[in-house]
Short mmCIF file of C-alpha atoms and ligand atoms in Angstrom, two decimals:
data_model
loop_
_atom_site.label_atom_id
_atom_site.label_comp_id
_atom_site.label_asym_id
_atom_site.label_seq_id
_atom_site.Cartn_x
_atom_site.Cartn_y
_atom_site.Cartn_z
CA UNK A 1 175.07 114.07 101.93
CA UNK A 2 177.28 113.67 98.86
CA UNK A 3 176.24 114.00 95.20
CA UNK A 4 177.86 114.77 91.86
CA UNK A 5 175.79 117.84 90.92
CA UNK A 6 173.82 120.01 93.37
CA UNK A 7 171.06 121.86 91.53
CA UNK A 8 169.63 125.02 93.11
CA UNK A 9 166.00 125.61 92.04
CA UNK A 10 163.22 123.29 90.87
CA UNK A 11 161.86 125.48 88.07
CA UNK A 12 162.00 124.20 84.50
CA UNK A 13 165.83 124.65 84.29
CA UNK A 14 166.60 122.70 87.45
CA UNK A 15 164.07 119.92 86.80
CA UNK A 16 165.10 119.45 83.17
CA UNK A 17 168.79 119.42 84.08
CA UNK A 18 168.10 116.89 86.83
CA UNK A 19 166.33 114.58 84.38
CA UNK A 20 168.98 114.84 81.65
CA UNK A 21 171.73 114.14 84.19
CA UNK A 22 169.81 111.14 85.56
CA UNK A 23 169.56 109.77 82.00
CA UNK A 24 173.36 110.05 81.80
CA UNK A 25 173.84 108.26 85.11
CA UNK A 26 174.96 111.43 86.92
CA UNK A 27 173.74 111.74 90.52
CA UNK A 28 172.11 115.00 91.47
CA UNK A 29 170.12 116.62 94.24
CA UNK A 30 167.70 119.51 93.69
CA UNK A 31 167.18 122.12 96.42
CA UNK A 32 164.10 124.31 96.13
CA UNK A 33 163.14 127.03 98.58
CA UNK A 34 159.39 126.81 97.89
CA UNK A 35 156.92 123.94 98.14
CA UNK A 36 156.10 121.79 95.10
CA UNK A 37 152.53 123.15 95.09
CA UNK A 38 153.79 126.73 95.00
CA UNK A 39 156.11 126.01 92.06
CA UNK A 40 153.15 124.45 90.21
CA UNK A 41 150.89 127.41 90.92
CA UNK A 42 153.00 129.88 88.93
CA UNK A 43 151.39 130.59 85.57
CA UNK A 44 154.12 131.57 83.15
CA UNK A 45 155.38 130.44 79.76
CA UNK A 46 153.08 128.86 77.23
CA UNK A 47 155.00 128.29 74.08
CA UNK A 48 157.86 125.93 73.31
CA UNK A 49 160.22 125.52 70.37
CA UNK A 50 160.84 122.19 68.59
CA UNK A 51 164.28 122.01 70.24
CA UNK A 52 162.67 122.25 73.68
CA UNK A 53 160.15 119.55 72.72
CA UNK A 54 163.09 117.32 71.72
CA UNK A 55 164.82 117.87 75.07
CA UNK A 56 161.63 117.13 77.00
CA UNK A 57 161.28 113.90 75.01
CA UNK A 58 164.85 112.97 75.96
CA UNK A 59 164.04 113.77 79.55
CA UNK A 60 161.31 111.13 79.37
CA UNK A 61 158.20 113.32 79.37
CA UNK A 62 156.92 112.74 75.87
CA UNK A 63 153.41 111.25 76.25
CA UNK A 64 151.22 114.05 77.68
CA UNK A 65 153.10 116.75 75.78
CA UNK A 66 152.19 115.10 72.47
CA UNK A 67 148.66 114.29 73.57
CA UNK A 68 147.75 117.71 74.91
CA UNK A 69 150.24 120.13 73.29
CA UNK A 70 148.77 122.27 70.49
CA UNK A 71 151.01 122.54 67.43
CA UNK A 72 150.93 126.05 65.94
CA UNK A 73 152.20 126.65 62.43
CA UNK A 74 151.97 130.43 62.55
CA UNK A 75 151.00 133.54 64.48
CA UNK A 76 149.11 136.68 63.56
CA UNK A 77 150.29 140.25 63.99
CA UNK A 78 147.48 142.78 64.34
CA UNK A 79 147.94 146.48 63.61
CA UNK A 80 145.93 149.27 62.03
CA UNK A 81 142.71 147.26 62.35
CA UNK A 82 143.95 144.27 60.31
CA UNK A 83 145.91 141.08 60.84
CA UNK A 84 148.96 139.69 59.07
CA UNK A 85 149.66 135.98 59.41
CA UNK A 86 153.27 134.80 59.70
CA UNK A 87 153.34 131.28 58.29
CA UNK A 88 156.10 129.44 60.19
CA UNK A 89 155.67 126.15 58.35
CA UNK A 90 155.97 127.71 54.90
CA UNK A 91 158.79 130.10 55.85
CA UNK A 92 160.92 127.78 58.02
CA UNK A 93 159.47 124.26 57.80
CA UNK A 94 158.98 124.37 61.57
CA UNK A 95 156.22 124.93 64.13
CA UNK A 96 155.92 125.74 67.85
CA UNK A 97 153.89 123.97 70.55
CA UNK A 98 151.52 125.53 73.07
CA UNK A 99 152.04 123.61 76.32
CA UNK A 100 152.02 125.49 79.61
CA UNK A 101 155.07 125.78 81.87
CA UNK A 102 152.89 124.42 84.68
CA UNK A 103 152.33 121.22 82.69
CA UNK A 104 156.03 120.90 81.83
CA UNK A 105 156.93 121.35 85.48
CA UNK A 106 154.33 118.80 86.59
CA UNK A 107 155.54 116.24 84.01
CA UNK A 108 159.20 116.72 85.01
CA UNK A 109 158.36 116.47 88.73
CA UNK A 110 156.49 113.20 88.14
CA UNK A 111 159.27 111.76 85.97
CA UNK A 112 161.81 112.68 88.64
CA UNK A 113 159.82 111.08 91.42
CA UNK A 114 159.81 107.76 89.51
CA UNK A 115 163.64 107.84 89.32
CA UNK A 116 163.88 108.32 93.08
CA UNK A 117 166.33 111.23 92.69
CA UNK A 118 165.95 113.60 95.64
CA UNK A 119 164.27 117.01 95.41
CA UNK A 120 164.34 118.87 98.70
CA UNK A 121 161.42 121.30 98.70
CA UNK A 122 161.16 124.09 101.29
CA UNK A 123 164.92 124.16 101.73
CA UNK A 124 165.65 127.44 103.54
CA UNK A 125 168.81 129.57 103.80
CA UNK A 126 170.55 127.85 100.88
CA UNK A 127 174.18 129.02 100.69
CA UNK A 128 177.08 128.04 98.42
CA UNK A 129 180.64 127.44 99.65
CA UNK A 130 184.10 126.74 98.21
CA UNK A 131 182.85 127.14 94.66
CA UNK A 132 186.33 127.82 93.31
CA UNK A 133 187.63 124.57 94.83
CA UNK A 134 187.14 121.03 93.48
CA UNK A 135 184.88 120.20 96.43
CA UNK A 136 182.10 122.80 96.57
CA UNK A 137 179.44 122.55 99.28
CA UNK A 138 175.86 123.68 99.63
CA UNK A 139 174.36 124.39 103.03
CA UNK A 140 170.65 124.66 103.76
CA UNK A 141 168.07 124.28 106.49
CA UNK A 142 165.19 121.83 106.19
CA UNK A 143 162.53 121.37 108.88
CA UNK A 144 164.65 123.48 111.20
CA UNK A 145 167.74 121.27 110.79
CA UNK A 146 170.98 122.57 109.21
CA UNK A 147 172.45 120.26 106.57
CA UNK A 148 175.21 120.18 103.97
CA UNK A 149 175.68 118.64 100.54
CA UNK A 150 179.17 117.98 99.17
CA UNK A 151 179.36 117.88 95.41
CA UNK A 152 181.58 118.20 92.33
CA UNK A 153 179.57 120.97 90.68
CA UNK A 154 176.73 123.36 91.47
CA UNK A 155 174.10 124.33 88.89
CA UNK A 156 172.52 127.70 89.70
CA UNK A 157 168.98 127.25 88.30
CA UNK A 158 167.34 129.52 90.87
CA UNK A 159 165.84 132.16 88.62
CA UNK A 160 166.42 135.89 88.42
CA UNK A 161 166.06 136.55 92.17
CA UNK A 162 168.07 133.50 93.26
CA UNK A 163 171.26 133.48 95.29
CA UNK A 164 173.60 131.75 92.83
CA UNK A 165 174.39 134.68 90.57
CA UNK A 166 174.68 137.00 93.56
CA UNK A 167 177.50 135.03 95.12
CA UNK A 168 179.78 135.72 92.12
CA UNK A 169 182.15 138.59 92.98
CA UNK A 170 181.33 141.78 91.09
CA UNK A 171 184.77 141.88 89.52
CA UNK A 172 184.23 138.44 87.97
CA UNK A 173 180.92 139.13 86.23
CA UNK A 174 179.51 141.76 83.92
CA UNK A 175 175.80 142.40 83.63
CA UNK A 176 173.79 144.04 80.87
CA UNK A 177 170.29 145.30 81.51
CA UNK A 178 167.31 147.12 80.03
CA UNK A 179 164.14 147.78 81.97
CA UNK A 180 161.03 148.62 79.94
CA UNK A 181 158.62 151.40 80.96
CA UNK A 182 155.55 149.11 81.14
CA UNK A 183 154.37 145.70 82.31
CA UNK A 184 152.10 142.89 81.16
CA UNK A 185 148.82 142.20 82.89
CA UNK A 186 148.06 138.50 82.32
CA UNK A 187 144.72 136.73 82.73
CA UNK A 188 143.94 133.02 82.61
CA UNK A 189 140.29 132.13 81.99
CA UNK A 190 138.25 129.07 81.10
CA UNK A 191 136.95 130.58 77.90
CA UNK A 192 137.68 129.43 74.33
CA UNK A 193 140.66 131.05 72.58
CA UNK A 194 139.91 134.22 70.61
CA UNK A 195 141.40 132.61 67.50
CA UNK A 196 143.07 129.30 66.55
CA UNK A 197 146.48 131.00 66.52
CA UNK A 198 148.18 133.54 68.80
CA UNK A 199 147.44 137.18 67.98
CA UNK A 200 150.10 139.78 68.86
CA UNK A 201 148.53 143.23 68.81
CA UNK A 202 150.09 146.64 68.21
CA UNK A 203 147.55 149.32 69.14
CA UNK A 204 147.75 152.95 70.16
CA UNK A 205 146.18 152.00 73.53
CA UNK A 206 149.00 149.51 74.05
CA UNK A 207 150.12 145.98 73.19
CA UNK A 208 147.89 142.93 73.65
CA UNK A 209 148.40 139.19 73.18
CA UNK A 210 145.74 136.52 72.80
CA UNK A 211 147.21 133.15 73.66
CA UNK A 212 145.76 129.92 75.02
CA UNK A 213 146.42 126.81 77.03
CA UNK A 214 143.81 124.53 75.40
CA UNK A 215 140.67 124.66 73.25
CA UNK A 216 138.76 125.75 76.34
CA UNK A 217 141.30 127.90 78.19
CA UNK A 218 142.63 131.34 77.18
CA UNK A 219 145.76 133.14 78.29
CA UNK A 220 145.53 136.83 77.55
CA UNK A 221 147.85 139.75 78.17
CA UNK A 222 147.62 143.51 77.86
CA UNK A 223 150.35 146.11 78.25
CA UNK A 224 149.80 148.07 81.48
CA UNK A 225 151.53 150.79 83.45
CA UNK A 226 154.42 149.94 85.77
CA UNK A 227 152.51 151.41 88.71
CA UNK A 228 149.25 149.56 87.99
CA UNK A 229 147.95 147.20 90.67
CA UNK A 230 145.85 144.09 90.19
CA UNK A 231 143.02 145.84 92.09
CA UNK A 232 142.95 148.49 89.35
CA UNK A 233 141.98 145.77 86.90
CA UNK A 234 138.71 144.02 87.79
CA UNK A 235 137.74 141.43 85.14
CA UNK A 236 135.21 143.72 83.41
CA UNK A 237 137.82 146.41 82.88
CA UNK A 238 140.31 143.88 81.54
CA UNK A 239 137.89 142.43 78.94
CA UNK A 240 136.76 145.90 77.88
CA UNK A 241 140.32 147.10 77.38
CA UNK A 242 141.32 143.94 75.49
CA UNK A 243 138.37 144.40 73.12
CA UNK A 244 139.36 147.99 72.42
CA UNK A 245 142.82 146.84 71.31
CA UNK A 246 141.65 144.03 68.98
CA UNK A 247 140.46 144.28 65.37
CA UNK A 248 136.66 144.08 65.01
CA UNK A 249 136.59 140.38 63.98
CA UNK A 250 138.73 139.29 66.95
CA UNK A 251 136.83 141.58 69.34
CA UNK A 252 133.54 140.03 68.24
CA UNK A 253 134.97 136.53 68.85
CA UNK A 254 135.87 137.18 72.50
CA UNK A 255 134.01 135.10 75.03
CA UNK A 256 134.39 136.69 78.46
CA UNK A 257 134.42 134.87 81.79
CA UNK A 258 135.86 135.09 85.29
CA UNK A 259 139.65 135.15 85.59
CA UNK A 260 141.26 132.11 87.26
CA UNK A 261 144.56 133.90 87.68
CA UNK A 262 145.61 137.49 87.19
CA UNK A 263 149.08 138.93 87.60
CA UNK A 264 151.29 141.80 86.51
CA UNK A 265 154.83 141.15 85.29
CA UNK A 266 157.43 143.85 84.63
CA UNK A 267 159.45 143.55 81.41
CA UNK A 268 163.22 143.33 81.50
CA UNK A 269 166.20 142.32 79.39
CA UNK A 270 169.19 141.10 81.40
CA UNK A 271 172.36 139.10 80.73
CA UNK A 272 175.13 138.02 83.12
CA UNK A 273 178.48 137.20 81.52
CA UNK A 274 180.12 134.75 82.13
CA UNK A 275 177.55 132.15 83.19
CA UNK A 276 180.18 130.37 85.25
CA UNK A 277 182.33 131.02 88.29
CA UNK A 278 184.63 128.23 89.41
CA UNK A 279 182.46 125.15 89.80
CA UNK A 280 179.20 127.11 89.76
CA UNK A 281 177.32 127.12 86.44
CA UNK A 282 174.28 129.37 85.91
CA UNK A 283 171.38 128.30 83.69
CA UNK A 284 168.04 129.85 82.72
CA UNK A 285 166.61 132.97 84.37
CA UNK A 286 169.45 132.94 86.93
CA UNK A 287 171.71 134.13 84.10
CA UNK A 288 169.40 136.02 81.77
CA UNK A 289 165.94 137.51 81.36
CA UNK A 290 164.07 138.43 78.21
CA UNK A 291 160.79 140.31 77.91
CA UNK A 292 158.10 137.67 77.17
CA UNK A 293 157.18 139.14 73.76
CA UNK A 294 159.26 136.60 71.83
CA UNK A 295 158.30 133.63 74.09
CA UNK A 296 161.98 132.85 74.59
CA UNK A 297 162.59 132.62 78.38
CA UNK A 298 161.80 128.97 78.95
CA UNK A 299 163.28 127.97 75.61
CA UNK A 300 166.59 129.64 76.49
CA UNK A 301 166.57 127.86 79.83
CA UNK A 302 166.23 124.60 77.87
CA UNK A 303 169.14 125.34 75.53
CA UNK A 304 171.39 126.31 78.48
CA UNK A 305 170.49 123.03 80.15
CA UNK A 306 171.27 121.13 76.96
CA UNK A 307 174.79 122.63 76.76
CA UNK A 308 175.40 122.13 80.48
CA UNK A 309 174.16 118.54 80.62
CA UNK A 310 176.34 117.65 77.60
CA UNK A 311 179.38 119.28 79.18
CA UNK A 312 178.85 117.48 82.51
CA UNK A 313 178.30 114.14 80.74
CA UNK A 314 181.54 114.68 78.81
CA UNK A 315 183.39 115.48 82.04
CA UNK A 316 182.19 112.32 83.80
CA UNK A 317 182.92 110.16 80.75
CA UNK A 318 186.35 111.50 79.79
CA UNK A 319 187.48 113.75 82.68
CA UNK A 320 187.89 116.48 80.05
CA UNK A 321 186.75 119.97 81.09
CA UNK A 322 186.77 121.19 77.49
CA UNK A 323 182.97 121.57 77.14
CA UNK A 324 182.59 122.88 80.69
CA UNK A 325 185.16 125.54 79.82
CA UNK A 326 183.25 126.60 76.69
CA UNK A 327 179.77 126.31 78.29
CA UNK A 328 179.36 130.00 79.02
CA UNK A 329 180.48 131.18 75.58
CA UNK A 330 178.28 128.63 73.76
CA UNK A 331 175.22 129.42 75.86
CA UNK A 332 175.72 133.20 75.64
CA UNK A 333 176.00 133.15 71.84
CA UNK A 334 172.45 131.78 71.68
CA UNK A 335 171.25 133.94 74.58
CA UNK A 336 172.24 137.14 72.77
CA UNK A 337 170.36 136.08 69.63
CA UNK A 338 167.23 135.62 71.74
CA UNK A 339 167.89 138.88 73.63
CA UNK A 340 168.06 140.76 70.35
CA UNK A 341 164.90 139.12 69.01
CA UNK A 342 162.88 139.64 72.21
CA UNK A 343 163.97 143.28 72.41
CA UNK A 344 163.03 143.76 68.74
CA UNK A 345 159.56 142.16 69.11
CA UNK A 346 158.96 144.28 72.21
CA UNK A 347 160.03 147.47 70.42
CA UNK A 348 157.91 146.63 67.36
CA UNK A 349 154.68 145.92 69.19
CA UNK A 350 154.44 148.08 72.35
CA UNK A 351 153.55 151.70 72.99
CA UNK A 352 156.58 153.36 74.57
CA UNK A 353 155.42 156.33 76.68
CA UNK A 354 158.41 158.44 75.61
CA UNK A 355 157.88 157.84 71.89
CA UNK A 356 157.59 160.90 69.67
CA UNK A 357 155.37 161.13 66.60
CA UNK A 358 158.45 160.22 64.57
CA UNK A 359 159.03 157.03 66.59
CA UNK A 360 155.41 155.98 66.11
CA UNK A 361 155.59 156.54 62.33
CA UNK A 362 158.78 154.46 62.12
CA UNK A 363 157.11 151.67 64.13
CA UNK A 364 154.14 151.68 61.76
CA UNK A 365 156.45 151.68 58.72
CA UNK A 366 158.21 148.60 60.09
CA UNK A 367 154.90 146.79 60.65
CA UNK A 368 153.82 147.63 57.08
CA UNK A 369 157.15 146.38 55.75
CA UNK A 370 156.74 143.16 57.72
CA UNK A 371 153.26 142.67 56.23
CA UNK A 372 154.62 143.12 52.67
CA UNK A 373 158.02 141.50 52.76
CA UNK A 374 158.54 137.74 52.76
CA UNK A 375 162.22 138.12 53.83
CA UNK A 376 161.11 140.25 56.82
CA UNK A 377 158.52 137.61 57.76
CA UNK A 378 161.15 134.89 57.38
CA UNK A 379 163.49 136.71 59.76
CA UNK A 380 160.73 136.89 62.37
CA UNK A 381 159.66 133.26 61.81
CA UNK A 382 163.21 131.87 61.95
CA UNK A 383 163.82 133.48 65.34
CA UNK A 384 160.38 132.74 66.74
CA UNK A 385 160.51 128.99 66.02
CA UNK A 386 163.97 128.95 67.61
CA UNK A 387 167.52 129.14 66.31
CA UNK A 388 169.41 125.82 66.15
CA UNK A 389 171.72 124.55 68.90
P1 RFL B 1 162.34 129.89 87.49
O1 RFL B 1 161.13 129.34 86.80
O2 RFL B 1 162.27 131.24 88.07
O3 RFL B 1 162.73 128.84 88.63
C1 RFL B 1 163.71 129.11 89.60
C2 RFL B 1 163.41 128.29 90.84
O4 RFL B 1 164.43 128.52 91.82
C3 RFL B 1 163.82 128.69 93.09
N1 RFL B 1 164.73 129.47 93.95
C4 RFL B 1 165.46 128.94 94.95
N2 RFL B 1 165.60 127.68 95.39
C5 RFL B 1 166.44 127.47 96.44
N3 RFL B 1 167.12 128.46 97.04
C6 RFL B 1 167.02 129.75 96.63
N4 RFL B 1 167.71 130.71 97.24
C7 RFL B 1 166.17 130.03 95.54
N5 RFL B 1 165.84 131.15 94.87
C8 RFL B 1 164.97 130.81 93.92
C9 RFL B 1 162.52 129.39 92.79
O5 RFL B 1 161.56 129.23 93.84
C10 RFL B 1 162.10 128.70 91.50
O6 RFL B 1 161.29 127.56 91.74
O7 RFL B 1 163.63 129.86 86.53
P2 RFL B 1 164.03 128.81 85.40
O8 RFL B 1 163.89 127.40 85.89
O9 RFL B 1 165.32 129.27 84.85
O10 RFL B 1 162.88 128.94 84.27
C11 RFL B 1 162.75 130.12 83.53
C12 RFL B 1 161.28 130.31 83.09
O11 RFL B 1 160.45 130.17 84.22
C13 RFL B 1 161.06 131.67 82.44
O12 RFL B 1 162.12 131.97 81.56
C14 RFL B 1 159.74 131.73 81.62
O13 RFL B 1 158.64 131.60 82.47
C15 RFL B 1 159.67 133.03 80.84
N6 RFL B 1 158.40 133.18 80.10
C16 RFL B 1 158.21 132.55 78.87
N7 RFL B 1 159.17 131.77 78.36
C17 RFL B 1 158.96 131.10 77.18
O14 RFL B 1 159.89 130.39 76.70
N8 RFL B 1 157.76 131.17 76.49
C18 RFL B 1 156.74 131.93 76.95
O15 RFL B 1 155.67 131.92 76.34
C19 RFL B 1 156.94 132.69 78.17
N9 RFL B 1 155.97 133.47 78.67
C20 RFL B 1 157.38 133.98 80.62
C21 RFL B 1 156.16 134.10 79.87
C22 RFL B 1 157.51 134.65 81.84
C23 RFL B 1 156.49 135.42 82.31
N10 RFL B 1 156.70 136.06 83.57
C24 RFL B 1 155.77 136.04 84.62
C25 RFL B 1 158.01 136.55 83.92
C26 RFL B 1 155.13 134.88 80.31
C27 RFL B 1 155.30 135.57 81.54
C28 RFL B 1 154.15 136.45 81.97
C1 PHB B 2 151.70 132.50 76.83
O1 PHB B 2 150.88 131.73 76.27
O2 PHB B 2 151.74 132.62 78.06
C2 PHB B 2 152.62 133.31 76.00
C3 PHB B 2 152.67 133.08 74.63
C4 PHB B 2 153.54 133.84 73.85
C5 PHB B 2 154.31 134.82 74.44
C6 PHB B 2 154.27 135.02 75.81
C7 PHB B 2 153.42 134.26 76.60
O3 PHB B 2 155.12 135.58 73.67
#
């Protein structure tokens, strides 16, 4: 098989890139190691920036997003038994949208199937070849049969554990990493949201986050230990612990119910530089990871895909490699802004086991400053709604 761009991974990065390339008349094939159902079963991101909404509109998936997405004009930060609202609309003129990654993925899959562009699910043993030549190849096995795709470019959209980044020789890439000494236990339940807006909680028992997917479905997280197992957290224990971390008004508003999904995610910051090797371009989690505290992972994937789709369109229109050559630097400039913000939100809101009394006092002083200072709130709001690109 021959195509212009071979895309590895059918997560949000790969599917969005595929759609934007299709819109520009650029042929592409997506190879995904899992089944479509498995990809749709992963409960992850919930919150998207206006820039991401704009890209999804361009990708042709506007209708359901605008019908079902919940526009949020602020968030609340809870500490010391009270809540401080951060008013995004007043401080930045912008808002964010609650629309689950599962829904985005489903919409993009459906839009792709109407274009007839191929997505090869359950493609095993995907391997990349000749990526420093002008004729790279991708090999894979599907239904027991070995096959090969010849292409002009490869987009590595295969997430943090994918193969694309790993094929880059160590001497050609530098990585930066921070692993946090805790995880997030996440629960999805068909119960009404605790509040109309997201509540981010700093509490001496640990961080908590009350989010949602709809007016009838909650997405809730609590900070947990790295060694905790799902079995340690039956539903009753989860609800009890969440209540202990909330202020009394929020705790009283909780409606409990059975969990539909429960998972533990470790927290990590990670950046690979450059995001390119020869004709292989990395995008999304394949190149960088942020802790979920700033809700930036999916949004960064979208901005990478924007830069990459523009650069590929320019190449096919003009034969100029100028934007392809600056792709990594442009993407990384925005990535590092989001890395800093996500690290800062994580530091501000979690209980770090190694913290001394001094560290805890400084954390509280920063929260109090945030509650008092409009410039401090503006800095948070500007980053949270998404920096321009
Ligand atoms: P994905 O979603 O990991 O998709 C990669 C795809 O590649 C496939 N793959 C392969 N395919 C073929 N061959 C191989 N060898 C392959 N290896 C892997 C995988 O099966 C998969 O389908 O990466 P992508 O597309 O870059 O998307 C990134 C986002 O998924 C991620 O950044 C977000 O989910 C992060 N995130 C959040 N981001 C936000 O913007 N807002 C949020 O509110 C938010 N909340 C979250 C989050 C991530 C979380 N977890 C679980 C890490 C909340 C959580 C709890
Ligand atoms: C979510 O709704 O899943 C969510 C929202 C905000 C975050 C992280 C996750 O910061």
